[in-house]
Tab-separated table of C-alpha atoms and ligand atoms in Angstrom:
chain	number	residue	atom	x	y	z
A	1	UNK	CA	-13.401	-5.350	11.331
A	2	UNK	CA	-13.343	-1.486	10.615
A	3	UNK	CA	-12.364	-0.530	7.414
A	4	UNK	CA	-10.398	2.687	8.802
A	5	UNK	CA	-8.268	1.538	11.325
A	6	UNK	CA	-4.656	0.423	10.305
A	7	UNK	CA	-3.654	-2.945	10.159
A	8	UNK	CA	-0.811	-4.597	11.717
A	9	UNK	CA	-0.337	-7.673	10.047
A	10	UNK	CA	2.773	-8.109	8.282
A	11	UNK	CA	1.115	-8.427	4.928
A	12	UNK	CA	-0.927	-6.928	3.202
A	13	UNK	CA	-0.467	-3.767	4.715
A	14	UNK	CA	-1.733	-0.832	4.795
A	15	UNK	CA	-2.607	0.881	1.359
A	16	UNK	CA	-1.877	4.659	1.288
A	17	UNK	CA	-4.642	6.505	-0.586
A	18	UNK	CA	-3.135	7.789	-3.078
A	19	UNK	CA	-1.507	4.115	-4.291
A	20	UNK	CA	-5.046	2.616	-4.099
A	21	UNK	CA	-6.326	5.515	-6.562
A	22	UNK	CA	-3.320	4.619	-9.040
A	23	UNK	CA	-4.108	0.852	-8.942
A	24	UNK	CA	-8.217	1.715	-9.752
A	25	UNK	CA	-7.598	2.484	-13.882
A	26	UNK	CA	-10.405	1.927	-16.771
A	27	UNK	CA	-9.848	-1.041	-19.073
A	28	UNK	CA	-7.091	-0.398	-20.740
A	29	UNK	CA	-4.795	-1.897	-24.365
A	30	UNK	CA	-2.051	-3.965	-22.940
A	31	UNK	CA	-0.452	-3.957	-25.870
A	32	UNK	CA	-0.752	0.015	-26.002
A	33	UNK	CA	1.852	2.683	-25.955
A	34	UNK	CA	0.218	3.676	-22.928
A	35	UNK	CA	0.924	0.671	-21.146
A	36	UNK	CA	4.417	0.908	-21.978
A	37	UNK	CA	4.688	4.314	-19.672
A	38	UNK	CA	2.980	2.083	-16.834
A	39	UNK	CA	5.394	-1.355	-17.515
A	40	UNK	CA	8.934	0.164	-18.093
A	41	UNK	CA	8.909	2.842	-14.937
A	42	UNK	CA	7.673	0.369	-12.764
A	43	UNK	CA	10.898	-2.446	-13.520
A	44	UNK	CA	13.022	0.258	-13.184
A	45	UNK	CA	10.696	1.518	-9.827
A	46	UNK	CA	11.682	-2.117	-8.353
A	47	UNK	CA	14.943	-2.260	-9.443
A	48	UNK	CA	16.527	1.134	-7.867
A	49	UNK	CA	14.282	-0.235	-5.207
A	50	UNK	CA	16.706	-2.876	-5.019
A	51	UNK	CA	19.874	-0.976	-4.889
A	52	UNK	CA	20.652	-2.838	-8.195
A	53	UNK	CA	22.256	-1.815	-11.712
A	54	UNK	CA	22.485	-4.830	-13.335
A	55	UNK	CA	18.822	-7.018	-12.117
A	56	UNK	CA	16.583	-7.952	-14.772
A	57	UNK	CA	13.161	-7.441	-13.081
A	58	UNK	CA	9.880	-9.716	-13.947
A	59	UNK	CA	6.735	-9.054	-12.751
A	60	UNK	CA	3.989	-11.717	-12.822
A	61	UNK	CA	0.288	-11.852	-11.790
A	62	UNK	CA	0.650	-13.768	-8.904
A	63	UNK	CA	1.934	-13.334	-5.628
A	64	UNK	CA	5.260	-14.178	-3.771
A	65	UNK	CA	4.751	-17.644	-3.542
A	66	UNK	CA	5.158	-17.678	-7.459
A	67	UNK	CA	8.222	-15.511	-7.158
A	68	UNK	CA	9.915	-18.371	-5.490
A	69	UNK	CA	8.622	-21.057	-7.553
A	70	UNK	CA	9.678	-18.508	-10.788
A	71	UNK	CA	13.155	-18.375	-8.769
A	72	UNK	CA	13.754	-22.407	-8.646
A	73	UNK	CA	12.261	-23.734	-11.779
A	74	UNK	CA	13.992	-21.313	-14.270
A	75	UNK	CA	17.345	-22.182	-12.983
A	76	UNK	CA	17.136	-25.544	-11.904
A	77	UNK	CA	16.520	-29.201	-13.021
A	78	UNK	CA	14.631	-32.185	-11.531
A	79	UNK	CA	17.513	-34.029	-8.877
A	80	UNK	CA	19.291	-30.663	-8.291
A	81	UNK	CA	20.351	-29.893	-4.650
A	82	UNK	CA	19.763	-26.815	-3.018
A	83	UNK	CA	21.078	-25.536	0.375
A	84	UNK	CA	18.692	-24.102	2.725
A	85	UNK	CA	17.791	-23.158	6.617
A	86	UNK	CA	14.451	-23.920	8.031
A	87	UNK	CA	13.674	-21.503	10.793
A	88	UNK	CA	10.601	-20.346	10.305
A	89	UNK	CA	7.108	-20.665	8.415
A	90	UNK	CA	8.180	-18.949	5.221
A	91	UNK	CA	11.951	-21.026	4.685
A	92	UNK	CA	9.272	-24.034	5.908
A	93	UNK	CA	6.877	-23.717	2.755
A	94	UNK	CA	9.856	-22.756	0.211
A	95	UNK	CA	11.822	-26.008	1.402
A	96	UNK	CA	8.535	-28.012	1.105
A	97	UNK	CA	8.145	-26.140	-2.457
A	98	UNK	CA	11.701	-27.394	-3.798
A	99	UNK	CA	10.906	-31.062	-2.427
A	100	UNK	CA	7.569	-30.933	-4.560
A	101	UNK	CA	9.394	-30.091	-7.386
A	102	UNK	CA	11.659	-33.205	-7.166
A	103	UNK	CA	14.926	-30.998	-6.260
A	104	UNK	CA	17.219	-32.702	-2.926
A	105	UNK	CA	17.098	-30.207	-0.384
A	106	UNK	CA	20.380	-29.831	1.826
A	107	UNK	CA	18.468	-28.805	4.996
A	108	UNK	CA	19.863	-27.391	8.277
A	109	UNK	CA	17.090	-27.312	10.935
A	110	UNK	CA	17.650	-23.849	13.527
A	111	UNK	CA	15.148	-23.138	16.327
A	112	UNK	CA	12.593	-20.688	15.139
A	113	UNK	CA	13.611	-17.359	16.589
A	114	UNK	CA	17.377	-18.235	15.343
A	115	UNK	CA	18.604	-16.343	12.091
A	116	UNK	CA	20.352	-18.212	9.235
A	117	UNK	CA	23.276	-20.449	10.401
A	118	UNK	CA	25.853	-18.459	8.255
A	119	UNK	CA	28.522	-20.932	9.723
A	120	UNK	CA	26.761	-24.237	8.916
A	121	UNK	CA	26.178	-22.819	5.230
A	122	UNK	CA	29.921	-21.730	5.188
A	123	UNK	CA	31.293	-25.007	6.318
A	124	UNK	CA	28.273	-26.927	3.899
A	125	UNK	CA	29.558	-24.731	0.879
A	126	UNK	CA	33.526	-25.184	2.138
A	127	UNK	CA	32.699	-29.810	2.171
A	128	UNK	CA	30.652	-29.357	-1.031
A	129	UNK	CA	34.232	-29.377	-3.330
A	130	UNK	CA	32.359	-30.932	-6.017
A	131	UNK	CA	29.907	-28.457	-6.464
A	132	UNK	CA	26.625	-30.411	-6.072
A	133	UNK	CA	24.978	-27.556	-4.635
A	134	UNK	CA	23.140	-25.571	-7.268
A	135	UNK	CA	21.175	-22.835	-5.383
A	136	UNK	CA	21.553	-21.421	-1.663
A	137	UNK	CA	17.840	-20.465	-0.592
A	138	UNK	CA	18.135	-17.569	2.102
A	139	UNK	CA	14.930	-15.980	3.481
A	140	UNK	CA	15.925	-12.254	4.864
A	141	UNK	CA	13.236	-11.234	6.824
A	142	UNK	CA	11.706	-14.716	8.486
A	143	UNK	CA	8.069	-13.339	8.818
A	144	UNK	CA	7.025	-16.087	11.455
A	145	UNK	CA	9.407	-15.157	13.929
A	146	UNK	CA	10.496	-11.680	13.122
A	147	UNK	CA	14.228	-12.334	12.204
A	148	UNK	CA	15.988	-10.587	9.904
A	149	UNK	CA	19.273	-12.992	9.210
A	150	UNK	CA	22.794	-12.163	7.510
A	151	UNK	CA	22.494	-12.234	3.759
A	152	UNK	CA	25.698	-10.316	3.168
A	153	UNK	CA	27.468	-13.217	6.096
A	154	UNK	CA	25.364	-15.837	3.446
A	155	UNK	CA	27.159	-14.184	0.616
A	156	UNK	CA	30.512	-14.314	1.872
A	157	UNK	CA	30.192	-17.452	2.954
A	158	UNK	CA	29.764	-18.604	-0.812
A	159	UNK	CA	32.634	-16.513	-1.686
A	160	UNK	CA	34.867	-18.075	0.905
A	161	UNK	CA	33.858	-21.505	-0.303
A	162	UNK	CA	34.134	-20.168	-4.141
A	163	UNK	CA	31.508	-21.490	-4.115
A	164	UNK	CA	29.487	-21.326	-8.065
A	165	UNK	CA	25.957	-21.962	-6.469
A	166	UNK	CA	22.833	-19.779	-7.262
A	167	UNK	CA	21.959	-17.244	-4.266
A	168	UNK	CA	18.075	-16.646	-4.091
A	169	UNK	CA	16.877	-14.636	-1.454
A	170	UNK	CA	13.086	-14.341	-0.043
A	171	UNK	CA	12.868	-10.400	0.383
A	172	UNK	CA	9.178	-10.674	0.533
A	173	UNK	CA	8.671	-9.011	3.588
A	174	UNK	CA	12.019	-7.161	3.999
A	175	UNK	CA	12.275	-5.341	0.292
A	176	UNK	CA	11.118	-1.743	0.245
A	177	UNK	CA	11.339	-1.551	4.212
A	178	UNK	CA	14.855	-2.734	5.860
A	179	UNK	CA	17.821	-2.387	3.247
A	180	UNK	CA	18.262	-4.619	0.413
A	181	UNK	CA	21.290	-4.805	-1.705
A	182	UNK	CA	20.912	-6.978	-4.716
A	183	UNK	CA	24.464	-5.815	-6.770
A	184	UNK	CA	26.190	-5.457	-3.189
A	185	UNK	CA	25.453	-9.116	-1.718
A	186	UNK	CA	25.687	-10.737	-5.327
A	187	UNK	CA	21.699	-11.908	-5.109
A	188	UNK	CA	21.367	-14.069	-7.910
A	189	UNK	CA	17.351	-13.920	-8.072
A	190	UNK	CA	15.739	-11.747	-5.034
A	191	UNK	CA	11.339	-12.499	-4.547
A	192	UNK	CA	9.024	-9.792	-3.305
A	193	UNK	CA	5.085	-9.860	-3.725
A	194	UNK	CA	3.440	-6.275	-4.388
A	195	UNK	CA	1.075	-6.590	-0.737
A	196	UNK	CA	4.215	-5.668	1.438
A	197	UNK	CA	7.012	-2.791	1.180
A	198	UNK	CA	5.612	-1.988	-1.942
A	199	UNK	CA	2.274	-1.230	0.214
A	200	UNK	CA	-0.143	-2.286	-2.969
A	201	UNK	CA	-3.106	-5.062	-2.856
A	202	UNK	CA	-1.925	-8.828	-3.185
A	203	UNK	CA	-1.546	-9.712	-6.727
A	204	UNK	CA	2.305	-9.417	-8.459
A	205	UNK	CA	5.073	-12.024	-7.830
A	206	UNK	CA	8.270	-9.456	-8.706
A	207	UNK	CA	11.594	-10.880	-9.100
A	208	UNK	CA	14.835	-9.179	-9.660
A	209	UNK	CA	17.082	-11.293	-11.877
A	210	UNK	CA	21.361	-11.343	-11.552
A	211	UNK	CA	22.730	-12.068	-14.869
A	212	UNK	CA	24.370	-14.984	-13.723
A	213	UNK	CA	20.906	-16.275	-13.061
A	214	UNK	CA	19.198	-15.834	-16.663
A	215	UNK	CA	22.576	-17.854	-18.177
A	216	UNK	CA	21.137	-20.418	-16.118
A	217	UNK	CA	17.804	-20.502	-17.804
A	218	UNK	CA	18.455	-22.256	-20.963
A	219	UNK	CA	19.885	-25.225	-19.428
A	220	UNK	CA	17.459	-25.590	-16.531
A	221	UNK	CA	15.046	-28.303	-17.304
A	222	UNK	CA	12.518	-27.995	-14.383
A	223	UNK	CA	8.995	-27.562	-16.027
A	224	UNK	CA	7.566	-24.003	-16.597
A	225	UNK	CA	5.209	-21.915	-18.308
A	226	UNK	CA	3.033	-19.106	-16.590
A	227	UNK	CA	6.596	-18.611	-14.732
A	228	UNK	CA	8.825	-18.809	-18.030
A	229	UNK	CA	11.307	-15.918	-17.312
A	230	UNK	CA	12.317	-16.621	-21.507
A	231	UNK	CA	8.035	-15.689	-22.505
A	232	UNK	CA	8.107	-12.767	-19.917
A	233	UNK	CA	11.769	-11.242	-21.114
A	234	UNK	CA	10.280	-11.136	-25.157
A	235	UNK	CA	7.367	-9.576	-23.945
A	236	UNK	CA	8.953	-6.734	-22.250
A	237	UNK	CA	10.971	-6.521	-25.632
A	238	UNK	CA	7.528	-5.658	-27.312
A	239	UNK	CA	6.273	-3.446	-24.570
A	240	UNK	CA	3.749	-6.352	-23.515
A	241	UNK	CA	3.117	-9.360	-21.866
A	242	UNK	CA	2.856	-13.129	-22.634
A	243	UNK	CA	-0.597	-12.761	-21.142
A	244	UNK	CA	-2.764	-10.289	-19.738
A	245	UNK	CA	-1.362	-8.300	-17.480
A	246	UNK	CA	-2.553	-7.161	-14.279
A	247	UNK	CA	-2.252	-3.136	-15.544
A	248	UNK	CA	-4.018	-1.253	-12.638
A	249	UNK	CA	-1.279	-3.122	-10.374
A	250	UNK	CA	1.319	-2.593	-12.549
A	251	UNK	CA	0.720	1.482	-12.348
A	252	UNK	CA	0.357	0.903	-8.596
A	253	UNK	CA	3.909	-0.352	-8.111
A	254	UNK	CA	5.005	2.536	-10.702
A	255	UNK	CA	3.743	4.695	-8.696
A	256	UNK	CA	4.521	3.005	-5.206
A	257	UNK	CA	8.677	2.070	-5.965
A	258	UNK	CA	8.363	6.165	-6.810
A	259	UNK	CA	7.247	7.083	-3.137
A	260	UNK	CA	9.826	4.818	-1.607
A	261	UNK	CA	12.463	6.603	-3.676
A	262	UNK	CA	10.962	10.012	-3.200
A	263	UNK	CA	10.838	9.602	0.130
A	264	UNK	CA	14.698	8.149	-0.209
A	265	UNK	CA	15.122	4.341	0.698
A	266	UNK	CA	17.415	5.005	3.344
A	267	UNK	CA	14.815	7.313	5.176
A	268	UNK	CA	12.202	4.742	4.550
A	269	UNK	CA	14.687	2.116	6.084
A	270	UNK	CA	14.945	4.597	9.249
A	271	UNK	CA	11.622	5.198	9.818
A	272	UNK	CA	11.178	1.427	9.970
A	273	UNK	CA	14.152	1.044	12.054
A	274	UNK	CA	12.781	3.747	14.674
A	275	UNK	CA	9.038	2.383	14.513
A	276	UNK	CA	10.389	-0.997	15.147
A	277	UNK	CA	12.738	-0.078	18.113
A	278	UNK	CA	9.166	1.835	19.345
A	279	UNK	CA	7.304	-1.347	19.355
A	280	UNK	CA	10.130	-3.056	21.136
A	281	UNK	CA	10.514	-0.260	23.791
A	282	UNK	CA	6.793	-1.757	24.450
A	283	UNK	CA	7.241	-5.031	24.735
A	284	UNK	CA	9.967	-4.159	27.224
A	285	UNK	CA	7.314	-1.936	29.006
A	286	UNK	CA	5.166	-5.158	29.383
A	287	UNK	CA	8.075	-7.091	30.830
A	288	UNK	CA	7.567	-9.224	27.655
A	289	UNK	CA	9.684	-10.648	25.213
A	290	UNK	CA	10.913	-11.145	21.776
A	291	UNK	CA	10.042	-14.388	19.864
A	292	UNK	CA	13.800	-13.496	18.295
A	293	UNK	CA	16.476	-14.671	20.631
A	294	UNK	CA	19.229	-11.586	19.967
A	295	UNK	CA	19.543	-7.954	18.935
A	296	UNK	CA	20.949	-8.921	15.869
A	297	UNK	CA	18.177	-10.749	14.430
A	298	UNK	CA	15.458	-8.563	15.406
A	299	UNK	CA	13.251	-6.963	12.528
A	300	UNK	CA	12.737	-3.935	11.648
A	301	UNK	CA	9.206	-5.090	9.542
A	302	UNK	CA	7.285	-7.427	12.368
A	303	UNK	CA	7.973	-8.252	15.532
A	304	UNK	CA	6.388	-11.609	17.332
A	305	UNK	CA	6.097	-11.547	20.948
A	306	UNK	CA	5.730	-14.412	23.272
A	307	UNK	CA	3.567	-14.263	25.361
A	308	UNK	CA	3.129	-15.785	29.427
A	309	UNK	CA	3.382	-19.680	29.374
A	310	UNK	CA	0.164	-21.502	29.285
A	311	UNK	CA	-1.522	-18.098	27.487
A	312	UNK	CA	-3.030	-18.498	24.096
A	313	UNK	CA	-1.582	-15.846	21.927
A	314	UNK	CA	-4.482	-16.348	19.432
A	315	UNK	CA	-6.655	-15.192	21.860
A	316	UNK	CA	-4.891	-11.819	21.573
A	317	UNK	CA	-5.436	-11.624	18.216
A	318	UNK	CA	-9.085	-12.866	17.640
A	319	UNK	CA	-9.981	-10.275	20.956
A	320	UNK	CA	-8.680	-7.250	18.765
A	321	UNK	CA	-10.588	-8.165	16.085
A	322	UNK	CA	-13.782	-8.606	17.737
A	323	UNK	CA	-13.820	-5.279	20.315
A	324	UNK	CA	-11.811	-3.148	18.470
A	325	UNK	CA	-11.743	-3.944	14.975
A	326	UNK	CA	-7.809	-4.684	14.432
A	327	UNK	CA	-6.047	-6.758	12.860
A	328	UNK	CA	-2.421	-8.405	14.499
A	329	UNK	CA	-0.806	-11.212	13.375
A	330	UNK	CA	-1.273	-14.532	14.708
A	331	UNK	CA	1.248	-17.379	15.182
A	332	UNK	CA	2.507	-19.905	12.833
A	333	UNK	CA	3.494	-23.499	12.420
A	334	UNK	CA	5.942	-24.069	15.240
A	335	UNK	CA	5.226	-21.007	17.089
A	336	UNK	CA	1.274	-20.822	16.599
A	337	UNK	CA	-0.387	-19.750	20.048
A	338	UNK	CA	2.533	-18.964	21.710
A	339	UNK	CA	3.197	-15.555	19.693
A	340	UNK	CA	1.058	-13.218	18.742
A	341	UNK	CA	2.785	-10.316	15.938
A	342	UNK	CA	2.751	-6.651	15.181
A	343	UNK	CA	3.026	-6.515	11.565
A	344	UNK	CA	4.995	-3.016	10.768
A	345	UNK	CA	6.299	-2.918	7.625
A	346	UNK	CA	5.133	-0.846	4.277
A	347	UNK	CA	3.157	2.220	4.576
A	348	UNK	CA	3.103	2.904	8.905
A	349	UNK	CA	3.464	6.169	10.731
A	350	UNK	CA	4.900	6.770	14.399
A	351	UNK	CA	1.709	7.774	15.015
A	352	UNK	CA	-0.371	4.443	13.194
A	353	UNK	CA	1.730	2.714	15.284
A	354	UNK	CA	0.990	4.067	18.270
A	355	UNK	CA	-2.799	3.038	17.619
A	356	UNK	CA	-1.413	-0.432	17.586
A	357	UNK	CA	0.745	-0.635	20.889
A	358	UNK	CA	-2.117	1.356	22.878
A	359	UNK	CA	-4.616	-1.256	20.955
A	360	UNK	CA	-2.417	-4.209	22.340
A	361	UNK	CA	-2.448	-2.655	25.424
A	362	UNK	CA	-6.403	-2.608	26.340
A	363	UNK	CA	-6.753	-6.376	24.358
A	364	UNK	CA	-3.877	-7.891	26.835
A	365	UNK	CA	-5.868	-5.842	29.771
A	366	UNK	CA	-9.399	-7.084	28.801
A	367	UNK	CA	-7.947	-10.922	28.660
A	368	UNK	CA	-6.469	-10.393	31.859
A	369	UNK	CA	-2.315	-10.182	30.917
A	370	UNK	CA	-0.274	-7.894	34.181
A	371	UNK	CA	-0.182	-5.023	31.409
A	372	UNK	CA	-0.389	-1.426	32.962
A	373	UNK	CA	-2.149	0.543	30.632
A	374	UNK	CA	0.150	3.242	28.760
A	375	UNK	CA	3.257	1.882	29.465
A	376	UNK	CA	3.927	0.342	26.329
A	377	UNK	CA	2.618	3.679	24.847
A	378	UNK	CA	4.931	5.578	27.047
A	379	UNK	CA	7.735	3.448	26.372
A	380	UNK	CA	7.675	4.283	22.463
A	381	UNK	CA	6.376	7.740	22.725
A	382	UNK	CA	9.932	8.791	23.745
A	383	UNK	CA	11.314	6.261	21.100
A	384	UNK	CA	9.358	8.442	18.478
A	385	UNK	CA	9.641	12.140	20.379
A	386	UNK	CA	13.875	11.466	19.953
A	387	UNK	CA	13.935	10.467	16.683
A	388	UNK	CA	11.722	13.349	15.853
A	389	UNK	CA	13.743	15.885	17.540
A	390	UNK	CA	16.678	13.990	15.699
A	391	UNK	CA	15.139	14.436	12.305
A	392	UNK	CA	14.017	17.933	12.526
A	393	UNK	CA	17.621	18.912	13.396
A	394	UNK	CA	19.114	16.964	10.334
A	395	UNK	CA	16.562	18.802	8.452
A	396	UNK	CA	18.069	22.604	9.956
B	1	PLP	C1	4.280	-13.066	2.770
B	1	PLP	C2	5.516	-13.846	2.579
B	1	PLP	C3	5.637	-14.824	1.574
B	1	PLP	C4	4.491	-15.289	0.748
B	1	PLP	O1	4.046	-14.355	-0.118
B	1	PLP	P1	2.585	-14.451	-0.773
B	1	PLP	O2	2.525	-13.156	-1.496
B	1	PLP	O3	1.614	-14.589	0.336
B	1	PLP	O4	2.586	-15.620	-1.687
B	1	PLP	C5	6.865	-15.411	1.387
B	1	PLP	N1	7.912	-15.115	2.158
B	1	PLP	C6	7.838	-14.212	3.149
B	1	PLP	C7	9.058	-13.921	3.966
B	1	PLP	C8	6.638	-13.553	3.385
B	1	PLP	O5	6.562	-12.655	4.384
């Protein structure tokens, strides 16, 4: 695999140079004033990040896996029910998460390529009058598939219901690339790992905290420690940690939540939203199709194609590896060999991807896919040329 060509998995992306320098620091004093200039402007770095005033953001050494198992067992107890949708690979493994932790999982089962069911949580919420419900698990971005579902339509829903459940949202591989609005859709506890938007090596879990959520805490009985939000709140008090911190990753996401907001999250958002539509102008080019079944759902951070009947999609992705040294995304759990996925969130260019639909192009050739060369490149060449022409005259 070459080291200098782009990836296009979706996660861990690609690491802009000047984030990898700030994550490479000499040993430092975590319990130094100097680490308090690294800790503080990186929770407050995540949490403009998350269009929030009033999240209390946690940071542990450990990736988003741990953010939703921090999520669950700080707020809930052993017999709990929690609502949830399983339609995909990442709602899969957080479903089989809560069952492992002895909580009763209200499940609703949606093809993979579907987006939440906003209506069956709405009319689960509306028959649930005595308020078993404790939590209502919504993954944003469903990574498998590339869907992006309704977590404002999951909000609503809970407010039409008056509902008092929890809302905990997966914004693993949505958060710092497709908008995210903690205060605005009432997000109780929102996940993210550091390996995605925030375009840093694998390594923090980073929630964001409603406080509705930490009045939870106390009476939660689930077992924790690593994960104790209580340990990890005192800390910050002192400037510290209940442990040792992961410091060179900590001045990486200072440094990285500052780039997103230099560069203004809602450009960031629209870059993402015009590389996306460029990698979909592609897949139209190749007469192929979306893994997600309606404009609505499709993602602005990965898209998974499905490819011709009886084709291995793997084969697409081991074949890029091996004669040209890139990296896609291969297919999971339900939809594993039957989609392969162009990973396009964090740091990406017009032009990096680009590399990646022209890449696509020759692998689909060489394994002998009716692909004419360039017209996928063609396709998004005058997605990018417009929304150049349309930036540089906002900028006048
Ligand atoms: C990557 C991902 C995860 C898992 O995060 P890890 O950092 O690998 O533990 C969870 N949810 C979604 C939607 C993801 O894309």
């Amino acid at each position: 695999m070459s080291t200098q060509n782009p990836v296009f998995i979706p996660g861990p992306t690609n690491m802009p140079e000047h984030l990898r320098r700030a994550c490479d620091l000499p040993t430092m004093d975590h319990r130094s004033a100097a680490f308090a200039d690294i800790l503080h402007p990186a929770l407050a770095g995540v949490k403009a990040v998350l269009k929030s005033d009033k999240a209390e953001v946690f940071v542990f050494p450990a990736t988003g896996t741990a953010g939703w198992e921090a999520a669950i067992t700080n707020t809930l107890s052993p017999g709990d029910t929690v609502l949830a949708a399983r339609n995909g690979m990442f709602s899969h493994k957080w479903i089989d998460m809560c069952t492992r932790h002895g909580l009763h999982v209200q499940q609703i089962d949606v093809p993979w390529g579907e987006g939440l069911p906003v209506d069956a949580f709405a009319e689960a919420l509306a028959a649930d009058s005595s308020h078993k419900i404790k939590a209502v698990l919504a993954t944003h971005n469903e990574t498998a598939t590339g869907v992006v579902s309704d977590i404002k339509g999951v909000r609503a829903a809970l407010d039409a219901a008056n509902h008092p459940a929890l809302f905990f949202v997966d914004g693993v591989s949505s958060i710092g690339s497709m908008n995210f609005e903690f205060d605005a859709w009432g997000v109780d506890i929102a996940v993210t790992g550091s390996q995605k938007g925030f375009m840093l090596p694998a390594g923090l879990a980073i929630i964001g905290v409603s406080p509705k959520a930490m009045a939870a805490i106390d009476g939660a009985t689930l077992p924790r420690t690593f994960l104790d939000i209580r340990d990890m709140a005192k800390g910050y008090e002192a400037n510290a940690y209940p442990y040792t911190p992961s410091v060179g990753l900590l001045n990486g996401l200072k440094i990285g939540s500052q780039m997103l907001l230099d560069e203004g999250l809602d450009n960031v958002f629209a870059r993402h939203a015009r590389i996306a539509d460029g990698v979909r102008a592609a897949v139209g080019a190749w007469g192929m199709e979306l893994c997600a079944v309606s404009p609505d759902l499709y993602s602005n951070t990965v898209s998974a194609i499905r490819t011709p009947e009886g084709f291995d999609a793997g084969r697409i992705v081991s074949h890029a590896a091996d004669a040209y040294g890139v990296a896609f995304g291969a297919g999971l759990g339900d939809v594993a060999g039957k989609v392969f996925r162009i990973g396009h969130l964090g740091m990406l260019t017009d032009v990096m991807a680009l590399s990646g639909i022209a890449t696509a192009e020759m692998v689909m050739a060489d394994l002998g896919l009716d692909v004419t060369l360039g017209s996928g490149v063609a396709a998004a060449q005058s997605v990018y040329r417009a929304g150049r022409t349309q930036s540089a005259m906002a900028a006048e």
